[in-house]
Coordinates of C-alpha atoms in Angstrom, one line a residue:
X5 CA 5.5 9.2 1.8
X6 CA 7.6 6.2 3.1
X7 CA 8.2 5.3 6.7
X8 CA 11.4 4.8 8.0
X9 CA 11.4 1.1 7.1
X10 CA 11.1 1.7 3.0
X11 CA 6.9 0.8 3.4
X12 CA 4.2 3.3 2.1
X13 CA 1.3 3.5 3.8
X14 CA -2.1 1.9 2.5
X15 CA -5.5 1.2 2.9
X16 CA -7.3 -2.3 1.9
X17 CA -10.7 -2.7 1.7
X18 CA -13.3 -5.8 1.7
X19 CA -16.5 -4.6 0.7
X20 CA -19.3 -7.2 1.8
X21 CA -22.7 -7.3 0.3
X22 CA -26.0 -8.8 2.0
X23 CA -25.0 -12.7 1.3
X24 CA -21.2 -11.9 2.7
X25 CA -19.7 -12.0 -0.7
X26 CA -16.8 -9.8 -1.7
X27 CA -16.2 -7.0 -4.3
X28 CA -13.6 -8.5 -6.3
X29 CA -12.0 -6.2 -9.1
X30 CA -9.8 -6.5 -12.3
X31 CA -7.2 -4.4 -12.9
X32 CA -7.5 -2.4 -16.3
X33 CA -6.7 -4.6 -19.2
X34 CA -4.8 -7.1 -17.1
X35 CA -6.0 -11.1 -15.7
X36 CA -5.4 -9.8 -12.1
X37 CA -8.0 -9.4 -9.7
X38 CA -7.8 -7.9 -6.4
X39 CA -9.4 -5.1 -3.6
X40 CA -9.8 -1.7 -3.4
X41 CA -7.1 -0.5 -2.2
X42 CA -5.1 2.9 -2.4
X43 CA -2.1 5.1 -0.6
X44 CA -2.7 7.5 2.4
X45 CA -1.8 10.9 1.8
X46 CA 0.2 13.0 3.8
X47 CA -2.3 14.4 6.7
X48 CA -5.0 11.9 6.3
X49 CA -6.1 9.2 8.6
X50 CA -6.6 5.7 7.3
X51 CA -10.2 5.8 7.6
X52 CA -10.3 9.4 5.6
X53 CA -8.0 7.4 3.0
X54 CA -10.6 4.6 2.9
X55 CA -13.6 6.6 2.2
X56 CA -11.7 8.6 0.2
X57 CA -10.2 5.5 -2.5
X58 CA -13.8 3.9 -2.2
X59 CA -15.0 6.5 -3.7
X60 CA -12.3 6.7 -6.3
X61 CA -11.7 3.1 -7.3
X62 CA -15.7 1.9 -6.9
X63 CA -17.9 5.2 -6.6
X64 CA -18.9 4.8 -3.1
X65 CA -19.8 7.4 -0.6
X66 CA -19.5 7.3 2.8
X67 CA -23.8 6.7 3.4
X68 CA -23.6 3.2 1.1
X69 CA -21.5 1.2 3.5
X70 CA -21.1 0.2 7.2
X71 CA -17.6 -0.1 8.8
X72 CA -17.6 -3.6 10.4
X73 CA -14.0 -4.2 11.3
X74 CA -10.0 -3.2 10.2
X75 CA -7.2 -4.9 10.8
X76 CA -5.4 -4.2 14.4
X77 CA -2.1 -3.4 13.0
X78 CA -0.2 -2.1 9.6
X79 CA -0.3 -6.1 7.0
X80 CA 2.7 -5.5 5.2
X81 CA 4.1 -6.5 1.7
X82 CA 7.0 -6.3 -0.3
X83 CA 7.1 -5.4 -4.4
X84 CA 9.7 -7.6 -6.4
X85 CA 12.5 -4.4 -7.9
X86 CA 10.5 -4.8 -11.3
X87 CA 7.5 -3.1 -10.4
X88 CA 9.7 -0.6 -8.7
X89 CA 10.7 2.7 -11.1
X90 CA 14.6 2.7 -10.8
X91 CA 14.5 6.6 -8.4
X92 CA 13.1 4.8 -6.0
X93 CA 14.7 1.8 -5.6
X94 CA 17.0 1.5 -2.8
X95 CA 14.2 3.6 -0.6
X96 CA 10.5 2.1 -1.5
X97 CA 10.5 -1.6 0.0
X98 CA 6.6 -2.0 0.0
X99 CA 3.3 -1.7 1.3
X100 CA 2.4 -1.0 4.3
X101 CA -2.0 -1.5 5.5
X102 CA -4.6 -0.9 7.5
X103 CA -7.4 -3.9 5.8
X104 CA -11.3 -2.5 6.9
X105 CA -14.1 -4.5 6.1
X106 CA -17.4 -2.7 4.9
X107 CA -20.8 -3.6 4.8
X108 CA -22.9 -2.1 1.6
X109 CA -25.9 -0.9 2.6
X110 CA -26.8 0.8 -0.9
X111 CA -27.5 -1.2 -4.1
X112 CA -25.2 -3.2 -6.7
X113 CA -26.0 -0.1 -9.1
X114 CA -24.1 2.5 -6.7
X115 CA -21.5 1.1 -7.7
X116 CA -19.2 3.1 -10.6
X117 CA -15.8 1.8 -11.7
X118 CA -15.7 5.1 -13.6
X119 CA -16.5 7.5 -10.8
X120 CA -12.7 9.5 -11.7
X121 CA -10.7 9.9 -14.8
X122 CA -8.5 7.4 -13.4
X123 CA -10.0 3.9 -12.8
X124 CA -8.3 1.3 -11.8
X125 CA -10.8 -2.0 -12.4
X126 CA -12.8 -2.3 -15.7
X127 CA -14.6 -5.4 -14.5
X128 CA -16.2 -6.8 -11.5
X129 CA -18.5 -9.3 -9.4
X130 CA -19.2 -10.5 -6.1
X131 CA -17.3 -13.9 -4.9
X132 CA -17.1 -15.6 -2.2
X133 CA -15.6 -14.5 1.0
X134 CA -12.7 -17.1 0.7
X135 CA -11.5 -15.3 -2.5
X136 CA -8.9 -17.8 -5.0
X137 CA -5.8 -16.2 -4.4
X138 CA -4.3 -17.5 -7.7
X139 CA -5.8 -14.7 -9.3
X140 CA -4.2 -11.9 -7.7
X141 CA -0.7 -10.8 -8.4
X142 CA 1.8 -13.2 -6.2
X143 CA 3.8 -10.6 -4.0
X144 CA 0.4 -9.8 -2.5
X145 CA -0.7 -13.1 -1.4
X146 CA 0.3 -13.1 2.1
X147 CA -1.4 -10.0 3.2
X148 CA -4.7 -11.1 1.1
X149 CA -4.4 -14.4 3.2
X150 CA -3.7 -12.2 6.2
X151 CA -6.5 -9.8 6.5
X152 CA -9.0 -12.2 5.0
X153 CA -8.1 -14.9 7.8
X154 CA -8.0 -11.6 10.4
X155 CA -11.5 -9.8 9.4
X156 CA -13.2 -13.4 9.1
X157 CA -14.5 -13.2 12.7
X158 CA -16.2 -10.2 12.3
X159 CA -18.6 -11.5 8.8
X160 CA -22.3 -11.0 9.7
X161 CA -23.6 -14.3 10.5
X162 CA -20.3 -15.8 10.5
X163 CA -20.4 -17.5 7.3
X164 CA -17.0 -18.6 7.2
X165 CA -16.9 -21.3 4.5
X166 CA -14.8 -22.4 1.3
X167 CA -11.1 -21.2 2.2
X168 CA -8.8 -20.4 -0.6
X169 CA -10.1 -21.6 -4.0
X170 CA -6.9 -21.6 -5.3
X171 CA -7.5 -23.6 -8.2
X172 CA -9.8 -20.7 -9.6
X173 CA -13.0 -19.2 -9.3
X174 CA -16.0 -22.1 -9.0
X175 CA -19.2 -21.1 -10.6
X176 CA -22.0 -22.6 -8.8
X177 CA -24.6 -25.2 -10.0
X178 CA -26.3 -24.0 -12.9
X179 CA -23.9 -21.6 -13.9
X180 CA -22.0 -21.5 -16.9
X181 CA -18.9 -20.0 -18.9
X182 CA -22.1 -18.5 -21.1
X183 CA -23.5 -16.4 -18.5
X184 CA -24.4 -12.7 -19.8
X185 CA -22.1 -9.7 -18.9
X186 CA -23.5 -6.1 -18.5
X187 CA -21.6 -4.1 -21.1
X188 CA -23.2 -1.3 -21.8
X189 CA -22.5 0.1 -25.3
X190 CA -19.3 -2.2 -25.7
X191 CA -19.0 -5.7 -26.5
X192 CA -16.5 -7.7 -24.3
X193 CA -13.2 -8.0 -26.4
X194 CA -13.2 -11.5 -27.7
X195 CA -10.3 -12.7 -26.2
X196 CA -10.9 -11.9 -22.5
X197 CA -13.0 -14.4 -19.9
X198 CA -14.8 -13.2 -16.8
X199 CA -16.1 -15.6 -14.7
X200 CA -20.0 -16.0 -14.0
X201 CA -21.9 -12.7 -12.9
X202 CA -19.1 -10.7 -14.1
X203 CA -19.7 -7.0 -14.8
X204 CA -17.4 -5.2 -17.5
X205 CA -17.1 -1.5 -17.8
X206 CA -15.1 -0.8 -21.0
X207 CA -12.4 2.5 -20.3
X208 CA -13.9 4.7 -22.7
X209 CA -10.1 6.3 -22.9
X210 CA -8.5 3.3 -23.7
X211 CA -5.5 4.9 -21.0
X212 CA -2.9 2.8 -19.1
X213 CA -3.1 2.0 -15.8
X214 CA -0.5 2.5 -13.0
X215 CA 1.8 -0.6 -12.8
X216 CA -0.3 -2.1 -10.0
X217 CA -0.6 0.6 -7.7
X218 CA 2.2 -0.1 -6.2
X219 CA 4.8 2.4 -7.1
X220 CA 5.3 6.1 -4.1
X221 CA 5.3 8.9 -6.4
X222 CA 8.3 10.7 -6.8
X223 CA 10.2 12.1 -6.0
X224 CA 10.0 9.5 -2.8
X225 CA 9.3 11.3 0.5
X226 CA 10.8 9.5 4.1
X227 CA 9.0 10.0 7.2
X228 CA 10.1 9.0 10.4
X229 CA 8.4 6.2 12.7
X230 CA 6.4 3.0 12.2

């Protein structure tokens, strides 16, 4: 489902834990690192389409988070023609997003990355607020910068500290490139880094993910308006 201008419409979500950091996924066998985030279907609202992907993407329910904030108006993005399947180019442009920041009021282990058939992140960890936007995939930059800069006002406490670590992710005193993953049953393949207080989740299916989420399914649909 497109809009008029070529943008599907999308939900973003910062999930905040008790010290204000962020849940901060990687993509399925991939170095980029982003948000929850998801389409919204035809006949949902974009707080049904939140709940909804939270649960899909990160095994949330409704009852383990508080909605703090979203975004005032639709953040949009466009995706460079070689994410884009060939049917749709010429029609999909982008996304477009409603960003909501959420509060988790349940515990670390309510979290599942495998809560469908179909995850999307099989690692993650909480960072700081001011998330280093080198990590995630360049075309989404602006709108990361956007709704982070946005949503800021609205962090419990208003801790609003360390802006854009661009030049990676910092581990804190203490820390080191040695610090223990939770694995489960599978070791961590040899060639891949997490940062400190990384959690992996293996795919048990060893399946593909979508390129990045970012492609309407076909064929594409046009809807009138904004």
């Amino acid at each position: 489902m497109l809009d008029r201008d070529g943008f599907r419409p999308n939900v973003g979500i910062i999930l905040l834990n008790q010290k204000n950091q962020v849940f901060w996924g990687k993509r399925i066998r991939t170095h980029s690192w982003q948000f929850p985030q998801g389409g919204i279907d035809r006949g949902e609202t974009p707080e049904q389409a939140m709940f909804r992907e939270l649960h899909e993407e990160v095994g949330l329910l409704p009852n383990h988070v508080r909605v703090v904030a979203r975004t005032r108006d639709w953040l949009r993005y466009e995706v460079p023609d070689r994410y884009i399947r060939r049917d749709a180019r010429g029609h999909y442009k982008g996304q477009k997003q409603i960003w909501y920041l959420l509060q988790l009021v349940g515990h670390d282990w309510d979290l599942n990355l495998r809560a469908t058939n179909h995850p999307e992140f099989d690692a993650w960890r909480w960072n700081d607020y001011w998330v280093p936007l080198d990590v995630v995939v360049e075309f989404k930059r602006g709108v990361y910068e956007m709704a982070l800069t946005e949503l800021a006002r609205y962090l419990p406490r208003h801790e609003q500290r360390n802006r854009y670590l661009r030049s990676g992710m910092r581990t804190r005193e203490g820390e080191h490139a040695g610090a223990m993953y939770r694995t489960g049953s599978m070791l961590l393949n040899p060639g891949m880094e997490l940062p400190p207080g990384a959690s992996f989740d293996p795919d048990p299916q060893n399946s593909m993910p979508a390129e990045l989420d970012d492609l309407p399914p076909s064929p594409v649909t046009v809807v009138p308006g904004g």
